[in-house]
Short mmCIF file of N, CA and C in Angstrom, two decimals:
data_model
loop_
_atom_site.label_atom_id
_atom_site.label_comp_id
_atom_site.label_asym_id
_atom_site.label_seq_id
_atom_site.Cartn_x
_atom_site.Cartn_y
_atom_site.Cartn_z
N MET A 1 10.95 30.10 -1.03
CA MET A 1 10.67 28.83 -0.42
C MET A 1 11.77 28.48 0.56
N THR A 2 11.39 28.05 1.73
CA THR A 2 12.39 27.72 2.76
C THR A 2 12.98 26.32 2.44
N THR A 3 14.07 25.99 3.14
CA THR A 3 14.72 24.70 2.93
C THR A 3 13.73 23.57 3.30
N THR A 4 13.00 23.75 4.39
CA THR A 4 12.03 22.73 4.79
C THR A 4 10.92 22.51 3.72
N GLU A 5 10.44 23.65 3.16
CA GLU A 5 9.42 23.52 2.08
C GLU A 5 10.00 22.84 0.88
N GLN A 6 11.27 23.13 0.54
CA GLN A 6 11.92 22.48 -0.60
C GLN A 6 12.05 20.97 -0.35
N THR A 7 12.45 20.61 0.87
CA THR A 7 12.61 19.19 1.22
C THR A 7 11.28 18.49 1.14
N ASN A 8 10.24 19.08 1.68
CA ASN A 8 8.89 18.48 1.66
C ASN A 8 8.40 18.32 0.19
N ALA A 9 8.63 19.31 -0.64
CA ALA A 9 8.22 19.26 -2.05
C ALA A 9 8.97 18.14 -2.73
N ALA A 10 10.24 18.02 -2.53
CA ALA A 10 11.06 16.97 -3.16
C ALA A 10 10.55 15.57 -2.71
N ALA A 11 10.21 15.44 -1.42
CA ALA A 11 9.72 14.16 -0.91
C ALA A 11 8.43 13.78 -1.59
N ARG A 12 7.55 14.74 -1.78
CA ARG A 12 6.26 14.48 -2.43
C ARG A 12 6.46 14.04 -3.87
N GLU A 13 7.44 14.64 -4.54
CA GLU A 13 7.66 14.28 -5.96
C GLU A 13 8.27 12.88 -6.08
N THR A 14 9.02 12.41 -5.10
CA THR A 14 9.69 11.11 -5.23
C THR A 14 8.95 10.02 -4.42
N ALA A 15 7.96 10.36 -3.66
CA ALA A 15 7.19 9.38 -2.85
C ALA A 15 6.43 8.45 -3.82
N PRO A 16 6.40 7.16 -3.56
CA PRO A 16 5.66 6.26 -4.40
C PRO A 16 4.18 6.49 -4.29
N HIS A 17 3.45 6.12 -5.30
CA HIS A 17 1.99 6.25 -5.30
C HIS A 17 1.44 5.44 -4.12
N PRO A 18 0.36 5.88 -3.50
CA PRO A 18 -0.17 5.19 -2.35
C PRO A 18 -0.66 3.76 -2.62
N TYR A 19 -0.89 3.42 -3.90
CA TYR A 19 -1.32 2.05 -4.23
C TYR A 19 -0.17 1.12 -4.49
N VAL A 20 1.07 1.63 -4.50
CA VAL A 20 2.25 0.75 -4.71
C VAL A 20 2.31 -0.25 -3.56
N GLY A 21 2.65 -1.48 -3.89
CA GLY A 21 2.80 -2.51 -2.89
C GLY A 21 2.17 -3.85 -3.36
N MET A 22 2.08 -4.76 -2.43
CA MET A 22 1.56 -6.11 -2.75
C MET A 22 0.03 -6.15 -2.50
N TRP A 23 -0.67 -6.68 -3.48
CA TRP A 23 -2.11 -6.86 -3.42
C TRP A 23 -2.41 -8.34 -3.61
N VAL A 24 -3.24 -8.95 -2.78
CA VAL A 24 -3.37 -10.37 -2.73
C VAL A 24 -4.84 -10.79 -2.64
N THR A 25 -5.23 -11.90 -3.32
CA THR A 25 -6.58 -12.44 -3.14
C THR A 25 -6.66 -13.09 -1.76
N ALA A 26 -7.89 -13.31 -1.29
CA ALA A 26 -8.11 -13.85 0.08
C ALA A 26 -7.41 -15.22 0.25
N ASP A 27 -7.40 -16.00 -0.80
CA ASP A 27 -6.77 -17.33 -0.74
C ASP A 27 -5.26 -17.31 -0.97
N GLY A 28 -4.70 -16.12 -1.33
CA GLY A 28 -3.29 -15.96 -1.52
C GLY A 28 -2.84 -16.50 -2.89
N HIS A 29 -3.77 -16.94 -3.75
CA HIS A 29 -3.37 -17.56 -5.03
C HIS A 29 -2.85 -16.53 -6.00
N ILE A 30 -3.44 -15.36 -6.05
CA ILE A 30 -3.02 -14.30 -6.97
C ILE A 30 -2.36 -13.19 -6.16
N ARG A 31 -1.20 -12.77 -6.59
CA ARG A 31 -0.43 -11.71 -5.91
C ARG A 31 0.09 -10.70 -6.94
N HIS A 32 -0.42 -9.49 -6.83
CA HIS A 32 0.05 -8.41 -7.71
C HIS A 32 1.02 -7.50 -6.94
N ASP A 33 2.26 -7.45 -7.34
CA ASP A 33 3.24 -6.55 -6.73
C ASP A 33 3.32 -5.32 -7.63
N LEU A 34 2.75 -4.19 -7.20
CA LEU A 34 2.79 -2.96 -7.96
C LEU A 34 4.06 -2.22 -7.51
N LEU A 35 5.02 -2.17 -8.39
CA LEU A 35 6.36 -1.60 -8.07
C LEU A 35 6.33 -0.11 -8.30
N PRO A 36 7.20 0.62 -7.56
CA PRO A 36 7.18 2.08 -7.64
C PRO A 36 7.65 2.64 -8.97
N ASN A 37 8.27 1.80 -9.83
CA ASN A 37 8.72 2.24 -11.14
C ASN A 37 7.68 2.07 -12.24
N GLY A 38 6.44 1.77 -11.85
CA GLY A 38 5.36 1.65 -12.87
C GLY A 38 5.27 0.24 -13.49
N ARG A 39 6.02 -0.69 -12.94
CA ARG A 39 5.99 -2.08 -13.38
C ARG A 39 5.22 -2.91 -12.38
N TYR A 40 4.71 -4.04 -12.82
CA TYR A 40 4.06 -4.98 -11.91
C TYR A 40 4.60 -6.39 -12.19
N ASP A 41 4.48 -7.22 -11.14
CA ASP A 41 4.85 -8.62 -11.23
C ASP A 41 3.76 -9.44 -10.57
N GLU A 42 3.10 -10.26 -11.34
CA GLU A 42 1.97 -11.07 -10.83
C GLU A 42 2.35 -12.52 -10.67
N ALA A 43 2.14 -13.04 -9.47
CA ALA A 43 2.37 -14.46 -9.18
C ALA A 43 1.02 -15.16 -9.11
N ARG A 44 0.96 -16.36 -9.56
CA ARG A 44 -0.26 -17.17 -9.53
C ARG A 44 0.12 -18.57 -8.90
N GLY A 45 -0.42 -18.76 -7.74
CA GLY A 45 -0.07 -20.02 -7.07
C GLY A 45 1.40 -20.12 -6.81
N ASN A 46 1.99 -21.27 -7.24
CA ASN A 46 3.45 -21.46 -7.08
C ASN A 46 4.23 -20.83 -8.22
N ARG A 47 3.53 -20.26 -9.21
CA ARG A 47 4.19 -19.65 -10.36
C ARG A 47 4.55 -18.24 -10.10
N LYS A 48 5.78 -18.01 -9.73
CA LYS A 48 6.26 -16.62 -9.53
C LYS A 48 6.45 -15.95 -10.86
N SER A 49 6.17 -14.67 -10.90
CA SER A 49 6.31 -13.87 -12.14
C SER A 49 5.54 -14.52 -13.31
N ALA A 50 4.31 -14.96 -13.06
CA ALA A 50 3.49 -15.53 -14.11
C ALA A 50 3.24 -14.50 -15.17
N TYR A 51 3.04 -13.25 -14.77
CA TYR A 51 2.83 -12.13 -15.70
C TYR A 51 3.61 -10.95 -15.18
N ARG A 52 4.17 -10.23 -16.12
CA ARG A 52 4.90 -9.00 -15.79
C ARG A 52 4.51 -7.94 -16.83
N GLY A 53 4.59 -6.70 -16.42
CA GLY A 53 4.29 -5.60 -17.38
C GLY A 53 4.33 -4.32 -16.68
N ARG A 54 3.61 -3.35 -17.28
CA ARG A 54 3.55 -2.00 -16.70
C ARG A 54 2.14 -1.65 -16.37
N TYR A 55 2.02 -0.68 -15.51
CA TYR A 55 0.68 -0.21 -15.10
C TYR A 55 0.71 1.29 -15.01
N SER A 56 -0.51 1.87 -15.11
CA SER A 56 -0.67 3.29 -14.85
C SER A 56 -1.92 3.48 -14.05
N ILE A 57 -1.88 4.47 -13.17
CA ILE A 57 -2.99 4.71 -12.28
C ILE A 57 -3.47 6.13 -12.51
N THR A 58 -4.81 6.25 -12.74
CA THR A 58 -5.42 7.56 -12.86
C THR A 58 -6.56 7.62 -11.84
N GLY A 59 -6.39 8.43 -10.84
CA GLY A 59 -7.38 8.46 -9.77
C GLY A 59 -7.38 7.10 -9.05
N ASP A 60 -8.54 6.42 -9.10
CA ASP A 60 -8.65 5.10 -8.47
C ASP A 60 -8.75 3.99 -9.48
N HIS A 61 -8.36 4.25 -10.76
CA HIS A 61 -8.44 3.28 -11.83
C HIS A 61 -6.98 2.86 -12.22
N ILE A 62 -6.82 1.58 -12.43
CA ILE A 62 -5.52 1.07 -12.85
C ILE A 62 -5.67 0.36 -14.22
N ASP A 63 -4.73 0.65 -15.12
CA ASP A 63 -4.60 0.01 -16.40
C ASP A 63 -3.34 -0.80 -16.44
N TYR A 64 -3.44 -2.04 -16.86
CA TYR A 64 -2.29 -2.92 -16.96
C TYR A 64 -1.97 -3.24 -18.42
N VAL A 65 -0.71 -3.33 -18.80
CA VAL A 65 -0.32 -3.85 -20.12
C VAL A 65 0.84 -4.80 -19.81
N ASP A 66 0.59 -6.08 -20.07
CA ASP A 66 1.68 -7.07 -19.77
C ASP A 66 2.69 -7.02 -20.90
N ASP A 67 3.81 -7.71 -20.67
CA ASP A 67 4.91 -7.64 -21.61
C ASP A 67 4.60 -8.32 -22.96
N THR A 68 3.48 -9.01 -23.09
CA THR A 68 3.08 -9.56 -24.39
C THR A 68 2.12 -8.63 -25.10
N GLY A 69 1.65 -7.55 -24.41
CA GLY A 69 0.74 -6.62 -25.01
C GLY A 69 -0.71 -6.77 -24.53
N PHE A 70 -0.99 -7.83 -23.73
CA PHE A 70 -2.36 -8.03 -23.21
C PHE A 70 -2.69 -6.88 -22.25
N THR A 71 -3.93 -6.40 -22.33
CA THR A 71 -4.35 -5.29 -21.45
C THR A 71 -5.47 -5.77 -20.52
N ALA A 72 -5.51 -5.12 -19.37
CA ALA A 72 -6.55 -5.36 -18.37
C ALA A 72 -6.65 -4.09 -17.55
N ASP A 73 -7.69 -4.03 -16.70
CA ASP A 73 -7.80 -2.86 -15.84
C ASP A 73 -8.49 -3.25 -14.55
N GLY A 74 -8.62 -2.31 -13.65
CA GLY A 74 -9.27 -2.52 -12.40
C GLY A 74 -9.52 -1.24 -11.71
N ASP A 75 -10.16 -1.33 -10.57
CA ASP A 75 -10.52 -0.13 -9.77
C ASP A 75 -10.25 -0.36 -8.29
N PHE A 76 -9.75 0.64 -7.62
CA PHE A 76 -9.55 0.64 -6.20
C PHE A 76 -10.79 1.29 -5.55
N VAL A 77 -11.41 0.58 -4.62
CA VAL A 77 -12.61 1.09 -3.95
C VAL A 77 -12.45 0.77 -2.48
N ASP A 78 -12.41 1.77 -1.63
CA ASP A 78 -12.33 1.60 -0.19
C ASP A 78 -11.19 0.62 0.20
N GLY A 79 -10.01 0.80 -0.40
CA GLY A 79 -8.88 -0.02 0.01
C GLY A 79 -8.84 -1.44 -0.57
N VAL A 80 -9.71 -1.69 -1.57
CA VAL A 80 -9.80 -3.01 -2.22
C VAL A 80 -9.57 -2.84 -3.73
N LEU A 81 -8.81 -3.69 -4.34
CA LEU A 81 -8.56 -3.69 -5.78
C LEU A 81 -9.47 -4.71 -6.42
N TYR A 82 -10.36 -4.23 -7.29
CA TYR A 82 -11.23 -5.10 -8.10
C TYR A 82 -10.64 -5.18 -9.47
N HIS A 83 -10.25 -6.40 -9.86
CA HIS A 83 -9.56 -6.58 -11.16
C HIS A 83 -9.94 -7.93 -11.73
N ALA A 84 -10.53 -7.88 -12.93
CA ALA A 84 -10.85 -9.09 -13.72
C ALA A 84 -11.64 -10.12 -12.91
N GLY A 85 -12.62 -9.66 -12.15
CA GLY A 85 -13.43 -10.58 -11.35
C GLY A 85 -12.81 -10.97 -10.04
N MET A 86 -11.61 -10.49 -9.77
CA MET A 86 -10.93 -10.84 -8.52
C MET A 86 -10.98 -9.67 -7.57
N VAL A 87 -10.88 -10.02 -6.29
CA VAL A 87 -10.83 -9.04 -5.21
C VAL A 87 -9.49 -9.20 -4.52
N LEU A 88 -8.69 -8.11 -4.57
CA LEU A 88 -7.37 -8.16 -3.93
C LEU A 88 -7.27 -7.11 -2.87
N ARG A 89 -6.63 -7.48 -1.79
CA ARG A 89 -6.42 -6.57 -0.66
C ARG A 89 -4.96 -6.38 -0.47
N ARG A 90 -4.61 -5.24 0.06
CA ARG A 90 -3.21 -4.92 0.32
C ARG A 90 -2.68 -5.88 1.37
N GLU A 91 -1.50 -6.42 1.09
CA GLU A 91 -0.86 -7.34 2.07
C GLU A 91 -0.20 -6.46 3.11
N CYS A 92 -0.39 -6.80 4.36
CA CYS A 92 0.16 -5.99 5.50
C CYS A 92 1.55 -6.52 5.81
#
């Protein structure tokens, strides 16, 4: 393997998942920050960090477990996150 191939392979291994980032409802009330370390931070209205926990992504499906043990899930479809009756889009 060449040095360039090794560098590219290392970058792929450390690159964050494509769904990492901020996801927001149209009214901005719910904000999910999917962090690269597998944690999330959810804000609701003026309440920053209303919920925190970990998440895992398999394909286009996301599973959440908050720090109290509550579980939820969602699905990414065509660049939109559908979660618990909410529609969230990536914040640009």
